[in-house]
Amino acid sequence: MEEIYLTSKLPILALRGITVFPEQTVHFDIGRVKSALALESAMKNDQILMLAPQKNILEDDPDLGGLYSVGTVVKVKQILKSHNDNIRVLVEGLYRAKITELSQFTPFLAGTVEKKLNVSTKENLAARALRREANALYGSYLDLVEHPAQTVHLRMLASEDCGFIADAIAQNSGIEYADKAKLLCQLNPVRRLESAVHLLRQEIQILQLESDIQDKTRALMDQEQRDYYLREQMKAIREELGDGDEYSEFAEYEKNILKLNLQPELESKLMKDLERLKKQPFGSAEASVLRNYLDTVLELPWNIRTKERIDITAAKRILEHDHFGLEKVKNRILETLAVRKLAPEMPPQILCLVGPPGIGKTSIAYSVARCLNRKMARIALGGIRDEADIRGHRKTYVGAMPGRIINGVIQAGSKNPLLLLDEVDKMGADYRGDPSAALLEVLDGEQNKTYRDHYLEIPFDLSDVVFIITANTTDTIPRPLLDRMEIIELGSYTDEEKVMIAKNHLIPKQMEKHGIKKRQLRISEDAVREIIQCYTRESGVRNLERYIGEICRKTASMILSDEAFKCNTVSGAKVESMLGVRKFLPDRIPGSDQVGLVTGLAWTSVGGETLEVEVNVMEGTGKLELTGNLGDVMKESAHAALSYIRANAEKLGVPSNFYKTMDIHVHFPEGAVPKDGPSAGIAVCTAMVSALTGTTVRRDVAMTGEITLRGRVLAIGGLKEKTMAAHRHGIHTVIIPKDNERDLSEIDPVVRNALTFVTANTMDTVLETALNRHCEITPAILQDIPGEIKSISRKPSIRQ
């Protein structure tokens, strides 16, 4: 029968991955705070501790349900503290016990335990045979693991207690943790020993399989060493015979290295790597790395150059053929070629083409390569965030490769190519480095003569490379990098330029691409203008080309579906049936002059736009409301305009106490579009004055300029794009700052001849031009306005 008696309350320590059996001495480490506190409590009393194995070793704080039902009461023999705050404990198992009640959960586990005695069994021959088998199996186990446990084995041989032998086997073998916990819960000694023998026999089989696998692996390694020894013998025999060196791989490498005629230190470096390759065993990872490295170095065009051709007349003809308009850019490129012709020893200038998308920046680079008769490679930099993409990876890394600059030179196959660094403004930076910083050496004519890629580890001369860089904006380009480049700004195409580009380039290109003959499709000029104005609002011609391609596809479908088809003539009225509903309505000016409504001009990344400013005045307490998704700078401009009006209220004919009795609401339509910048300042001021005085604003007048507190009109940017938008909107008169008068020469002649420009130094000129109040102007204002403003001509002119 099983005997049970109650012990006193004990601290409980949960074990993970280890099980302690009675009459066994075990050491283990403690790291959990609860476990350390339980140990400390035991040491303060009689050093008696309850050890309970937990079911889930991943659980950090188990409760009673997370522990096995039976554990071991132990006596702590020794405690050692390690440098990493862990505690090593040496304990001796006393007896099995069961936790009947968990009376304490914090700060450590404690509870009442019941001592569990082994079930008494009678000694018989079966038990004796079982003990002999257990001892024999454990001896075989020790032979396989070479474990120094002979003392334990001797104690087992001397014992006639089946329970002790089973506990000793479980404690001192590699039986699984869960199986050990089950053995701990088994109180019948004979049954426990039967289970232990069964588990030990399984463990021995596993160890025998592991031994077989190790023997096979060792035999395979011996075979590889034997093969390497034989290959070395064959190599020595070939060297003695003097036969086969010319055709060997290493001889081919050496021949190609010598053929490059490199500097002595570079040649020595490559020959050293070749010697290292010769010493590598066949199939090793290091040999593969060295082969890839030598292949990359030998692939570089160290001595291959293209003969440069600089013919200004031919270059001009190529540029005119490939691109319509862009005269400023073409002239600047021709100037660069002329300098290159007269001073070929000078390092090539680095040109950065900046402009909105779709205006031909990349295609200009291809044309320059044709002009110079140089090979070209395009390197896309958009989205690059890793410095190693530019300078390469160290060849010690798995999958290492050279950077994009060296790869571009290899792709071009020439030492003096033209490299196009596209979208340089789209580069980023993160914890892996800043690629723009890596470009500083590449684009510096004094440093790139000895450019070192991390993968190559030897210098390569980039001084003969012509770099052309493209970007949509310079705002995101770091200043040190920007200083190394010569900026050429490309503006938006005018509608007239787009019409000519479509007629001369896009339509023929798309018709050829879609297999349509000239007699099968005719697109009128009115149709092209309809597409430009009502389907594309862009600075370039990409969308225009897409819509022309769509017309070609529909024409191709008509050709194949209609046997009587002769020609598809697309006029302006037919565009909507071909392309669907208009994406944009044509810009129209209001039907009449209105109060508080002013047309401003804005610059966007895809060209210029008109920007309406609406102002309402209501009775109130002087509150200023600004709406329309405005940025901080635009809000500050509105406040500056209001301060100017308050300071000059009497002069402007505005009630002096309006800022106390009236609320002013300034709104910019299209509220979903973010707006910012100071150039709408004079438009806001004009709209406020119109609303406060009840004076209408001329609907055919648009304006742009920054306002100061004293009413001065400051210069703005993007005048070319803004005037294009005014011309497209049907505006007749444009008010611009006086300081922007010098920029009128860059405006397209068609736009310049269609508009009347009024240059203004102060708000007096702006208000006199825009407001319909000639009869109400005070003498003070008349004295400040030049005489020629009083009658504004519709002919091309400049007013002040």
XYZ file of N, CA and C in Angstrom, residues 123-138 156 159-163 165-166 169 188-198 200-201:
114
model
N 10.278 -8.812 -3.960
C 11.438 -9.166 -4.751
C 11.178 -10.496 -5.446
N 11.451 -10.543 -6.762
C 11.270 -11.780 -7.519
C 12.311 -11.833 -8.625
N 12.297 -12.936 -9.378
C 13.292 -13.118 -10.436
C 13.108 -12.088 -11.550
N 11.871 -11.716 -11.846
C 11.628 -10.747 -12.913
C 12.269 -9.413 -12.587
N 12.145 -8.997 -11.317
C 12.748 -7.724 -10.927
C 14.265 -7.798 -11.022
N 14.848 -8.989 -10.596
C 16.302 -9.127 -10.689
C 16.768 -9.085 -12.150
N 16.028 -9.755 -13.039
C 16.393 -9.734 -14.463
C 16.298 -8.321 -15.037
N 15.291 -7.611 -14.584
C 15.117 -6.230 -15.071
C 16.283 -5.352 -14.632
N 16.762 -5.553 -13.391
C 17.900 -4.761 -12.917
C 19.158 -5.081 -13.727
N 19.375 -6.384 -14.040
C 20.546 -6.744 -14.836
C 20.509 -6.115 -16.238
N 19.329 -6.182 -16.835
C 19.207 -5.587 -18.184
C 19.454 -4.082 -18.142
N 18.925 -3.438 -17.093
C 19.114 -1.993 -16.969
C 20.586 -1.646 -16.823
N 21.304 -2.388 -15.981
C 22.722 -2.109 -15.777
C 23.522 -2.344 -17.060
N 23.159 -3.409 -17.807
C 23.870 -3.703 -19.057
C 23.619 -2.609 -20.102
N 22.384 -2.218 -20.233
C 22.067 -1.158 -21.193
C 22.765 0.139 -20.839
N 22.820 0.487 -19.564
C 23.466 1.738 -19.186
C 24.972 1.690 -19.460
N 24.742 1.845 -9.227
C 23.613 1.093 -9.764
C 23.861 -0.408 -9.642
N 23.297 -1.645 -6.146
C 21.963 -1.458 -5.568
C 21.022 -2.571 -6.018
N 20.105 -2.925 -5.126
C 19.055 -3.872 -5.458
C 17.681 -3.204 -5.459
N 17.679 -1.871 -5.448
C 16.435 -1.093 -5.444
C 16.091 -0.702 -6.889
N 15.001 -1.277 -7.402
C 14.609 -0.943 -8.787
C 14.324 0.544 -8.941
N 13.708 1.166 -7.928
C 13.396 2.591 -8.013
C 14.637 3.443 -8.101
N 17.622 2.536 -9.279
C 18.264 2.341 -10.593
C 17.510 3.132 -11.674
N 16.169 3.093 -11.606
C 15.396 3.841 -12.596
C 15.659 5.342 -12.483
N 19.174 6.159 -13.889
C 19.181 6.165 -15.369
C 18.545 7.441 -15.898
N 5.532 3.283 -8.659
C 5.827 1.858 -8.615
C 7.244 1.642 -9.127
N 8.168 1.165 -8.294
C 9.578 1.061 -8.711
C 9.786 0.155 -9.910
N 9.118 -0.992 -9.951
C 9.327 -1.937 -11.052
C 8.819 -1.340 -12.354
N 7.636 -0.789 -12.302
C 7.109 -0.171 -13.519
C 7.985 1.000 -13.961
N 8.483 1.753 -13.006
C 9.358 2.885 -13.351
C 10.627 2.407 -14.032
N 11.186 1.297 -13.521
C 12.404 0.756 -14.129
C 12.101 0.190 -15.516
N 10.937 -0.444 -15.700
C 10.568 -0.934 -17.034
C 10.509 0.224 -18.034
N 9.880 1.295 -17.617
C 9.800 2.469 -18.508
C 11.185 3.046 -18.785
N 12.028 3.097 -17.754
C 13.380 3.643 -17.933
C 14.189 2.787 -18.898
N 14.069 1.463 -18.780
C 14.797 0.573 -19.699
C 14.319 0.772 -21.133
N 13.013 0.895 -21.298
C 12.474 1.099 -22.639
C 12.989 2.417 -23.243
N 15.711 4.059 -22.347
C 17.156 3.994 -22.544
C 17.502 3.221 -23.807
N 16.718 2.159 -24.082
C 16.970 1.397 -25.305
C 16.743 2.290 -26.540
